Amino acid sequence: MTAVGDALGVGVGLAVLGAVALAVQSLSIRYGTRTSDSSDALVIVLGVNVLALVPAAFLLGSPLRELTLRSLVPFIAAGLLGTMVGRAMHFEGIKRIGASRAEPIKSSQPLHASLVAVVVLGEVVSPGHLLSMLAIVAGIAIITYEHGRGGAAATDAGYLNLAFPLAAAFCYGIEPTFAKLGFAAGAAVLTGLAVKTVTAGAGLLGYLWWTEGLPDPRGVDRGELPWLVGAGVANTVFLLGYYGSLELEPVSLVVPLVQSSPLVVILLSVLFVSDDLERITPRLAVGALVAVGGAVGVTLLG
């Protein structure tokens, strides 16, 4: 096999690994927040990220020499907006409506990024781009309708719960813009990830200390703790797989593979998850497929 073929195989493999890891993270959060708060889950996941990424950044690079003010500020912004606020909304959405419904809605992040580019930067939307954006909206509408058909969900509060993954998608959609600015300023991938996670962790702990007090590890259910630690490990694997694949392959190949994670969530839910946690219906699967297809289209045509 040629060097190009080897790189292609590794890059595709890392992207697929990232998609599977993202799905495992979401289902682990679902199991780990049956009684625990989503804020506890976020603290634990960020803690695992920091323990893994900060030592790796120093062992494999020189963060103190790589970081400048031009790279540090964008990574701090990305950490606060995406890694802290985005994940907080994402995890709370999983806790409230389930991973199989939250993940497809969260995958609408390219839609939000495109809308911001149109409004703020004045970018022009092509017909194919617009069709893909409408597909995302249609997919979310199908999922919303299916969510509302459930007895407990068919209330105003049930519909409002859908706002959490939508807010996560908005934050996740904007975060890469800041991250790209940081990487363009010369920082290595591990350095950027380390700064993002440390910033998010410090910001979250500061917010919790100011509002409700620092979390007590003893408050986390012992049966749920392994799931939350596993979610942290899976999220770290996702970050390394995703950014590692971007180093080897173009965005047009990597993002569609990673965006398939909601479909992996549905598949794993059908195979391994009980109906009391994740209720999978044909209409939900169709909605997820339409939303994911639209997200892939927005990315490829953007």
JSON list of C-alpha atoms in Angstrom, two decimals, residues 119-298:
[
{"chain": "A", "resi": 119, "resn": "VAL", "atom": "CA", "xyz": [-25.83, 37.19, 9.31]},
{"chain": "A", "resi": 120, "resn": "VAL", "atom": "CA", "xyz": [-22.44, 38.34, 10.59]},
{"chain": "A", "resi": 121, "resn": "LEU", "atom": "CA", "xyz": [-20.13, 37.83, 7.62]},
{"chain": "A", "resi": 122, "resn": "GLY", "atom": "CA", "xyz": [-22.64, 38.33, 4.82]},
{"chain": "A", "resi": 123, "resn": "GLU", "atom": "CA", "xyz": [-21.86, 35.00, 3.16]},
{"chain": "A", "resi": 124, "resn": "VAL", "atom": "CA", "xyz": [-24.10, 33.87, 0.29]},
{"chain": "A", "resi": 125, "resn": "VAL", "atom": "CA", "xyz": [-26.08, 30.62, 0.63]},
{"chain": "A", "resi": 126, "resn": "SER", "atom": "CA", "xyz": [-26.09, 28.36, -2.45]},
{"chain": "A", "resi": 127, "resn": "PRO", "atom": "CA", "xyz": [-29.24, 26.40, -3.43]},
{"chain": "A", "resi": 128, "resn": "GLY", "atom": "CA", "xyz": [-27.64, 23.12, -2.34]},
{"chain": "A", "resi": 129, "resn": "HIS", "atom": "CA", "xyz": [-26.57, 24.68, 0.94]},
{"chain": "A", "resi": 130, "resn": "LEU", "atom": "CA", "xyz": [-30.11, 25.98, 1.55]},
{"chain": "A", "resi": 131, "resn": "LEU", "atom": "CA", "xyz": [-31.61, 22.56, 0.77]},
{"chain": "A", "resi": 132, "resn": "SER", "atom": "CA", "xyz": [-29.27, 20.93, 3.28]},
{"chain": "A", "resi": 133, "resn": "MET", "atom": "CA", "xyz": [-30.22, 23.50, 5.92]},
{"chain": "A", "resi": 134, "resn": "LEU", "atom": "CA", "xyz": [-33.92, 22.79, 5.28]},
{"chain": "A", "resi": 135, "resn": "ALA", "atom": "CA", "xyz": [-33.18, 19.07, 5.68]},
{"chain": "A", "resi": 136, "resn": "ILE", "atom": "CA", "xyz": [-31.74, 19.74, 9.15]},
{"chain": "A", "resi": 137, "resn": "VAL", "atom": "CA", "xyz": [-34.85, 21.69, 10.09]},
{"chain": "A", "resi": 138, "resn": "ALA", "atom": "CA", "xyz": [-37.07, 18.91, 8.73]},
{"chain": "A", "resi": 139, "resn": "GLY", "atom": "CA", "xyz": [-35.14, 16.26, 10.67]},
{"chain": "A", "resi": 140, "resn": "ILE", "atom": "CA", "xyz": [-35.43, 18.24, 13.89]},
{"chain": "A", "resi": 141, "resn": "ALA", "atom": "CA", "xyz": [-39.15, 18.75, 13.23]},
{"chain": "A", "resi": 142, "resn": "ILE", "atom": "CA", "xyz": [-39.65, 14.99, 12.86]},
{"chain": "A", "resi": 143, "resn": "ILE", "atom": "CA", "xyz": [-37.75, 14.32, 16.09]},
{"chain": "A", "resi": 144, "resn": "THR", "atom": "CA", "xyz": [-39.74, 17.04, 17.88]},
{"chain": "A", "resi": 145, "resn": "TYR", "atom": "CA", "xyz": [-43.02, 15.54, 16.68]},
{"chain": "A", "resi": 146, "resn": "GLU", "atom": "CA", "xyz": [-41.93, 12.07, 17.78]},
{"chain": "A", "resi": 147, "resn": "HIS", "atom": "CA", "xyz": [-40.78, 13.41, 21.13]},
{"chain": "A", "resi": 148, "resn": "GLY", "atom": "CA", "xyz": [-44.14, 15.11, 21.63]},
{"chain": "A", "resi": 149, "resn": "ARG", "atom": "CA", "xyz": [-46.07, 11.90, 20.97]},
{"chain": "A", "resi": 150, "resn": "GLY", "atom": "CA", "xyz": [-44.80, 10.48, 24.28]},
{"chain": "A", "resi": 151, "resn": "GLY", "atom": "CA", "xyz": [-47.20, 10.93, 27.15]},
{"chain": "A", "resi": 152, "resn": "ALA", "atom": "CA", "xyz": [-44.78, 12.61, 29.56]},
{"chain": "A", "resi": 153, "resn": "ALA", "atom": "CA", "xyz": [-43.16, 14.62, 26.82]},
{"chain": "A", "resi": 154, "resn": "ALA", "atom": "CA", "xyz": [-46.33, 16.04, 25.31]},
{"chain": "A", "resi": 155, "resn": "THR", "atom": "CA", "xyz": [-46.28, 19.15, 27.54]},
{"chain": "A", "resi": 156, "resn": "ASP", "atom": "CA", "xyz": [-44.78, 22.60, 27.27]},
{"chain": "A", "resi": 157, "resn": "ALA", "atom": "CA", "xyz": [-41.98, 21.52, 29.60]},
{"chain": "A", "resi": 158, "resn": "GLY", "atom": "CA", "xyz": [-41.32, 18.48, 27.42]},
{"chain": "A", "resi": 159, "resn": "TYR", "atom": "CA", "xyz": [-40.93, 20.62, 24.32]},
{"chain": "A", "resi": 160, "resn": "LEU", "atom": "CA", "xyz": [-38.77, 23.15, 26.19]},
{"chain": "A", "resi": 161, "resn": "ASN", "atom": "CA", "xyz": [-36.33, 20.34, 26.99]},
{"chain": "A", "resi": 162, "resn": "LEU", "atom": "CA", "xyz": [-35.47, 20.29, 23.28]},
{"chain": "A", "resi": 163, "resn": "ALA", "atom": "CA", "xyz": [-33.91, 23.72, 23.73]},
{"chain": "A", "resi": 164, "resn": "PHE", "atom": "CA", "xyz": [-30.92, 22.19, 25.52]},
{"chain": "A", "resi": 165, "resn": "PRO", "atom": "CA", "xyz": [-29.48, 20.21, 22.57]},
{"chain": "A", "resi": 166, "resn": "LEU", "atom": "CA", "xyz": [-30.35, 23.14, 20.27]},
{"chain": "A", "resi": 167, "resn": "ALA", "atom": "CA", "xyz": [-28.34, 25.49, 22.50]},
{"chain": "A", "resi": 168, "resn": "ALA", "atom": "CA", "xyz": [-25.50, 22.95, 22.50]},
{"chain": "A", "resi": 169, "resn": "ALA", "atom": "CA", "xyz": [-25.57, 22.83, 18.70]},
{"chain": "A", "resi": 170, "resn": "PHE", "atom": "CA", "xyz": [-25.31, 26.62, 18.54]},
{"chain": "A", "resi": 171, "resn": "CYS", "atom": "CA", "xyz": [-22.28, 26.69, 20.86]},
{"chain": "A", "resi": 172, "resn": "TYR", "atom": "CA", "xyz": [-20.63, 23.73, 19.13]},
{"chain": "A", "resi": 173, "resn": "GLY", "atom": "CA", "xyz": [-21.24, 25.37, 15.76]},
{"chain": "A", "resi": 174, "resn": "ILE", "atom": "CA", "xyz": [-19.37, 28.54, 16.71]},
{"chain": "A", "resi": 175, "resn": "GLU", "atom": "CA", "xyz": [-16.53, 26.93, 18.69]},
{"chain": "A", "resi": 176, "resn": "PRO", "atom": "CA", "xyz": [-14.49, 25.68, 15.67]},
{"chain": "A", "resi": 177, "resn": "THR", "atom": "CA", "xyz": [-14.09, 29.25, 14.41]},
{"chain": "A", "resi": 178, "resn": "PHE", "atom": "CA", "xyz": [-12.21, 30.18, 17.57]},
{"chain": "A", "resi": 179, "resn": "ALA", "atom": "CA", "xyz": [-10.24, 26.92, 17.57]},
{"chain": "A", "resi": 180, "resn": "LYS", "atom": "CA", "xyz": [-9.13, 27.49, 13.96]},
{"chain": "A", "resi": 181, "resn": "LEU", "atom": "CA", "xyz": [-7.82, 30.94, 14.91]},
{"chain": "A", "resi": 182, "resn": "GLY", "atom": "CA", "xyz": [-5.77, 29.39, 17.70]},
{"chain": "A", "resi": 183, "resn": "PHE", "atom": "CA", "xyz": [-4.32, 26.65, 15.50]},
{"chain": "A", "resi": 184, "resn": "ALA", "atom": "CA", "xyz": [-3.59, 29.17, 12.74]},
{"chain": "A", "resi": 185, "resn": "ALA", "atom": "CA", "xyz": [-1.48, 31.13, 15.24]},
{"chain": "A", "resi": 186, "resn": "GLY", "atom": "CA", "xyz": [0.90, 28.18, 15.54]},
{"chain": "A", "resi": 187, "resn": "ALA", "atom": "CA", "xyz": [-0.35, 26.11, 18.49]},
{"chain": "A", "resi": 188, "resn": "ALA", "atom": "CA", "xyz": [-0.26, 22.31, 18.29]},
{"chain": "A", "resi": 189, "resn": "VAL", "atom": "CA", "xyz": [-3.44, 20.25, 18.54]},
{"chain": "A", "resi": 190, "resn": "LEU", "atom": "CA", "xyz": [-2.71, 18.84, 22.00]},
{"chain": "A", "resi": 191, "resn": "THR", "atom": "CA", "xyz": [-1.80, 22.29, 23.29]},
{"chain": "A", "resi": 192, "resn": "GLY", "atom": "CA", "xyz": [-5.06, 23.75, 22.03]},
{"chain": "A", "resi": 193, "resn": "LEU", "atom": "CA", "xyz": [-7.11, 20.90, 23.48]},
{"chain": "A", "resi": 194, "resn": "ALA", "atom": "CA", "xyz": [-5.34, 21.23, 26.82]},
{"chain": "A", "resi": 195, "resn": "VAL", "atom": "CA", "xyz": [-6.03, 24.98, 27.01]},
{"chain": "A", "resi": 196, "resn": "LYS", "atom": "CA", "xyz": [-9.66, 24.47, 26.02]},
{"chain": "A", "resi": 197, "resn": "THR", "atom": "CA", "xyz": [-10.32, 21.83, 28.66]},
{"chain": "A", "resi": 198, "resn": "VAL", "atom": "CA", "xyz": [-8.44, 23.61, 31.47]},
{"chain": "A", "resi": 199, "resn": "THR", "atom": "CA", "xyz": [-10.32, 26.83, 30.68]},
{"chain": "A", "resi": 200, "resn": "ALA", "atom": "CA", "xyz": [-13.66, 25.03, 30.63]},
{"chain": "A", "resi": 201, "resn": "GLY", "atom": "CA", "xyz": [-12.90, 23.22, 33.88]},
{"chain": "A", "resi": 202, "resn": "ALA", "atom": "CA", "xyz": [-11.82, 26.38, 35.67]},
{"chain": "A", "resi": 203, "resn": "GLY", "atom": "CA", "xyz": [-14.81, 28.29, 34.32]},
{"chain": "A", "resi": 204, "resn": "LEU", "atom": "CA", "xyz": [-17.26, 25.58, 35.37]},
{"chain": "A", "resi": 205, "resn": "LEU", "atom": "CA", "xyz": [-15.83, 25.25, 38.88]},
{"chain": "A", "resi": 206, "resn": "GLY", "atom": "CA", "xyz": [-15.87, 29.03, 39.26]},
{"chain": "A", "resi": 207, "resn": "TYR", "atom": "CA", "xyz": [-19.50, 29.19, 38.14]},
{"chain": "A", "resi": 208, "resn": "LEU", "atom": "CA", "xyz": [-20.56, 26.38, 40.47]},
{"chain": "A", "resi": 209, "resn": "TRP", "atom": "CA", "xyz": [-18.66, 27.92, 43.40]},
{"chain": "A", "resi": 210, "resn": "TRP", "atom": "CA", "xyz": [-20.35, 31.26, 42.83]},
{"chain": "A", "resi": 211, "resn": "THR", "atom": "CA", "xyz": [-23.89, 29.89, 42.37]},
{"chain": "A", "resi": 212, "resn": "GLU", "atom": "CA", "xyz": [-24.36, 26.70, 44.37]},
{"chain": "A", "resi": 213, "resn": "GLY", "atom": "CA", "xyz": [-21.04, 25.66, 45.85]},
{"chain": "A", "resi": 214, "resn": "LEU", "atom": "CA", "xyz": [-18.38, 23.28, 44.60]},
{"chain": "A", "resi": 215, "resn": "PRO", "atom": "CA", "xyz": [-19.64, 19.78, 43.76]},
{"chain": "A", "resi": 216, "resn": "ASP", "atom": "CA", "xyz": [-19.24, 17.07, 46.38]},
{"chain": "A", "resi": 217, "resn": "PRO", "atom": "CA", "xyz": [-17.84, 13.86, 44.86]},
{"chain": "A", "resi": 218, "resn": "ARG", "atom": "CA", "xyz": [-19.74, 11.91, 47.50]},
{"chain": "A", "resi": 219, "resn": "GLY", "atom": "CA", "xyz": [-22.99, 13.15, 45.97]},
{"chain": "A", "resi": 220, "resn": "VAL", "atom": "CA", "xyz": [-22.45, 11.10, 42.81]},
{"chain": "A", "resi": 221, "resn": "ASP", "atom": "CA", "xyz": [-24.15, 7.71, 42.86]},
{"chain": "A", "resi": 222, "resn": "ARG", "atom": "CA", "xyz": [-21.49, 4.98, 43.07]},
{"chain": "A", "resi": 223, "resn": "GLY", "atom": "CA", "xyz": [-23.28, 2.94, 40.45]},
{"chain": "A", "resi": 224, "resn": "GLU", "atom": "CA", "xyz": [-23.24, 5.87, 38.03]},
{"chain": "A", "resi": 225, "resn": "LEU", "atom": "CA", "xyz": [-19.68, 7.01, 38.64]},
{"chain": "A", "resi": 226, "resn": "PRO", "atom": "CA", "xyz": [-18.07, 4.39, 36.34]},
{"chain": "A", "resi": 227, "resn": "TRP", "atom": "CA", "xyz": [-20.39, 5.51, 33.54]},
{"chain": "A", "resi": 228, "resn": "LEU", "atom": "CA", "xyz": [-19.34, 9.14, 33.98]},
{"chain": "A", "resi": 229, "resn": "VAL", "atom": "CA", "xyz": [-15.64, 8.25, 34.07]},
{"chain": "A", "resi": 230, "resn": "GLY", "atom": "CA", "xyz": [-16.21, 6.12, 30.97]},
{"chain": "A", "resi": 231, "resn": "ALA", "atom": "CA", "xyz": [-17.89, 9.12, 29.31]},
{"chain": "A", "resi": 232, "resn": "GLY", "atom": "CA", "xyz": [-14.77, 11.16, 30.06]},
{"chain": "A", "resi": 233, "resn": "VAL", "atom": "CA", "xyz": [-12.53, 8.51, 28.54]},
{"chain": "A", "resi": 234, "resn": "ALA", "atom": "CA", "xyz": [-14.77, 8.24, 25.48]},
{"chain": "A", "resi": 235, "resn": "ASN", "atom": "CA", "xyz": [-14.81, 12.02, 25.05]},
{"chain": "A", "resi": 236, "resn": "THR", "atom": "CA", "xyz": [-11.02, 12.14, 25.23]},
{"chain": "A", "resi": 237, "resn": "VAL", "atom": "CA", "xyz": [-10.79, 9.40, 22.59]},
{"chain": "A", "resi": 238, "resn": "PHE", "atom": "CA", "xyz": [-13.22, 11.40, 20.43]},
{"chain": "A", "resi": 239, "resn": "LEU", "atom": "CA", "xyz": [-11.12, 14.57, 20.69]},
{"chain": "A", "resi": 240, "resn": "LEU", "atom": "CA", "xyz": [-7.91, 12.74, 19.78]},
{"chain": "A", "resi": 241, "resn": "GLY", "atom": "CA", "xyz": [-9.57, 10.81, 16.94]},
{"chain": "A", "resi": 242, "resn": "TYR", "atom": "CA", "xyz": [-11.34, 13.85, 15.52]},
{"chain": "A", "resi": 243, "resn": "TYR", "atom": "CA", "xyz": [-8.40, 16.24, 15.57]},
{"chain": "A", "resi": 244, "resn": "GLY", "atom": "CA", "xyz": [-5.97, 13.49, 14.59]},
{"chain": "A", "resi": 245, "resn": "SER", "atom": "CA", "xyz": [-8.06, 12.69, 11.51]},
{"chain": "A", "resi": 246, "resn": "LEU", "atom": "CA", "xyz": [-8.19, 16.39, 10.57]},
{"chain": "A", "resi": 247, "resn": "GLU", "atom": "CA", "xyz": [-4.40, 16.37, 10.53]},
{"chain": "A", "resi": 248, "resn": "LEU", "atom": "CA", "xyz": [-4.45, 13.63, 7.87]},
{"chain": "A", "resi": 249, "resn": "GLU", "atom": "CA", "xyz": [-7.65, 14.13, 5.90]},
{"chain": "A", "resi": 250, "resn": "PRO", "atom": "CA", "xyz": [-9.71, 17.04, 4.53]},
{"chain": "A", "resi": 251, "resn": "VAL", "atom": "CA", "xyz": [-12.70, 18.36, 6.46]},
{"chain": "A", "resi": 252, "resn": "SER", "atom": "CA", "xyz": [-14.99, 17.15, 3.65]},
{"chain": "A", "resi": 253, "resn": "LEU", "atom": "CA", "xyz": [-14.09, 13.54, 4.51]},
{"chain": "A", "resi": 254, "resn": "VAL", "atom": "CA", "xyz": [-13.72, 13.75, 8.29]},
{"chain": "A", "resi": 255, "resn": "VAL", "atom": "CA", "xyz": [-16.84, 15.70, 9.27]},
{"chain": "A", "resi": 256, "resn": "PRO", "atom": "CA", "xyz": [-19.39, 13.48, 7.48]},
{"chain": "A", "resi": 257, "resn": "LEU", "atom": "CA", "xyz": [-17.91, 10.45, 9.22]},
{"chain": "A", "resi": 258, "resn": "VAL", "atom": "CA", "xyz": [-17.97, 12.10, 12.65]},
{"chain": "A", "resi": 259, "resn": "GLN", "atom": "CA", "xyz": [-21.46, 13.52, 12.04]},
{"chain": "A", "resi": 260, "resn": "SER", "atom": "CA", "xyz": [-22.73, 9.94, 11.76]},
{"chain": "A", "resi": 261, "resn": "SER", "atom": "CA", "xyz": [-22.51, 9.56, 15.55]},
{"chain": "A", "resi": 262, "resn": "PRO", "atom": "CA", "xyz": [-26.29, 10.01, 16.11]},
{"chain": "A", "resi": 263, "resn": "LEU", "atom": "CA", "xyz": [-26.89, 6.99, 13.88]},
{"chain": "A", "resi": 264, "resn": "VAL", "atom": "CA", "xyz": [-24.35, 5.03, 15.94]},
{"chain": "A", "resi": 265, "resn": "VAL", "atom": "CA", "xyz": [-26.24, 6.08, 19.09]},
{"chain": "A", "resi": 266, "resn": "ILE", "atom": "CA", "xyz": [-29.49, 4.72, 17.65]},
{"chain": "A", "resi": 267, "resn": "LEU", "atom": "CA", "xyz": [-27.83, 1.47, 16.58]},
{"chain": "A", "resi": 268, "resn": "LEU", "atom": "CA", "xyz": [-26.21, 0.93, 19.99]},
{"chain": "A", "resi": 269, "resn": "SER", "atom": "CA", "xyz": [-29.49, 1.82, 21.70]},
{"chain": "A", "resi": 270, "resn": "VAL", "atom": "CA", "xyz": [-31.38, -0.80, 19.70]},
{"chain": "A", "resi": 271, "resn": "LEU", "atom": "CA", "xyz": [-28.76, -3.44, 20.48]},
{"chain": "A", "resi": 272, "resn": "PHE", "atom": "CA", "xyz": [-27.84, -2.74, 24.09]},
{"chain": "A", "resi": 273, "resn": "VAL", "atom": "CA", "xyz": [-30.00, -0.10, 25.82]},
{"chain": "A", "resi": 274, "resn": "SER", "atom": "CA", "xyz": [-33.28, -0.83, 27.59]},
{"chain": "A", "resi": 275, "resn": "ASP", "atom": "CA", "xyz": [-36.47, 0.86, 26.42]},
{"chain": "A", "resi": 276, "resn": "ASP", "atom": "CA", "xyz": [-36.94, 2.71, 29.70]},
{"chain": "A", "resi": 277, "resn": "LEU", "atom": "CA", "xyz": [-33.87, 4.83, 28.88]},
{"chain": "A", "resi": 278, "resn": "GLU", "atom": "CA", "xyz": [-33.95, 5.06, 25.07]},
{"chain": "A", "resi": 279, "resn": "ARG", "atom": "CA", "xyz": [-37.17, 4.41, 23.14]},
{"chain": "A", "resi": 280, "resn": "ILE", "atom": "CA", "xyz": [-36.24, 3.99, 19.47]},
{"chain": "A", "resi": 281, "resn": "THR", "atom": "CA", "xyz": [-39.00, 4.27, 16.86]},
{"chain": "A", "resi": 282, "resn": "PRO", "atom": "CA", "xyz": [-38.88, 4.18, 13.04]},
{"chain": "A", "resi": 283, "resn": "ARG", "atom": "CA", "xyz": [-39.93, 7.85, 12.90]},
{"chain": "A", "resi": 284, "resn": "LEU", "atom": "CA", "xyz": [-37.07, 8.82, 15.23]},
{"chain": "A", "resi": 285, "resn": "ALA", "atom": "CA", "xyz": [-34.58, 6.93, 13.05]},
{"chain": "A", "resi": 286, "resn": "VAL", "atom": "CA", "xyz": [-35.88, 8.71, 9.93]},
{"chain": "A", "resi": 287, "resn": "GLY", "atom": "CA", "xyz": [-35.65, 12.10, 11.63]},
{"chain": "A", "resi": 288, "resn": "ALA", "atom": "CA", "xyz": [-32.09, 11.40, 12.74]},
{"chain": "A", "resi": 289, "resn": "LEU", "atom": "CA", "xyz": [-31.12, 10.26, 9.25]},
{"chain": "A", "resi": 290, "resn": "VAL", "atom": "CA", "xyz": [-32.60, 13.38, 7.64]},
{"chain": "A", "resi": 291, "resn": "ALA", "atom": "CA", "xyz": [-30.94, 15.72, 10.16]},
{"chain": "A", "resi": 292, "resn": "VAL", "atom": "CA", "xyz": [-27.55, 14.02, 9.84]},
{"chain": "A", "resi": 293, "resn": "GLY", "atom": "CA", "xyz": [-27.81, 14.05, 6.04]},
{"chain": "A", "resi": 294, "resn": "GLY", "atom": "CA", "xyz": [-28.55, 17.77, 6.12]},
{"chain": "A", "resi": 295, "resn": "ALA", "atom": "CA", "xyz": [-25.64, 18.42, 8.47]},
{"chain": "A", "resi": 296, "resn": "VAL", "atom": "CA", "xyz": [-23.28, 16.54, 6.16]},
{"chain": "A", "resi": 297, "resn": "GLY", "atom": "CA", "xyz": [-24.63, 18.49, 3.18]},
{"chain": "A", "resi": 298, "resn": "VAL", "atom": "CA", "xyz": [-24.11, 21.85, 4.90]}
]
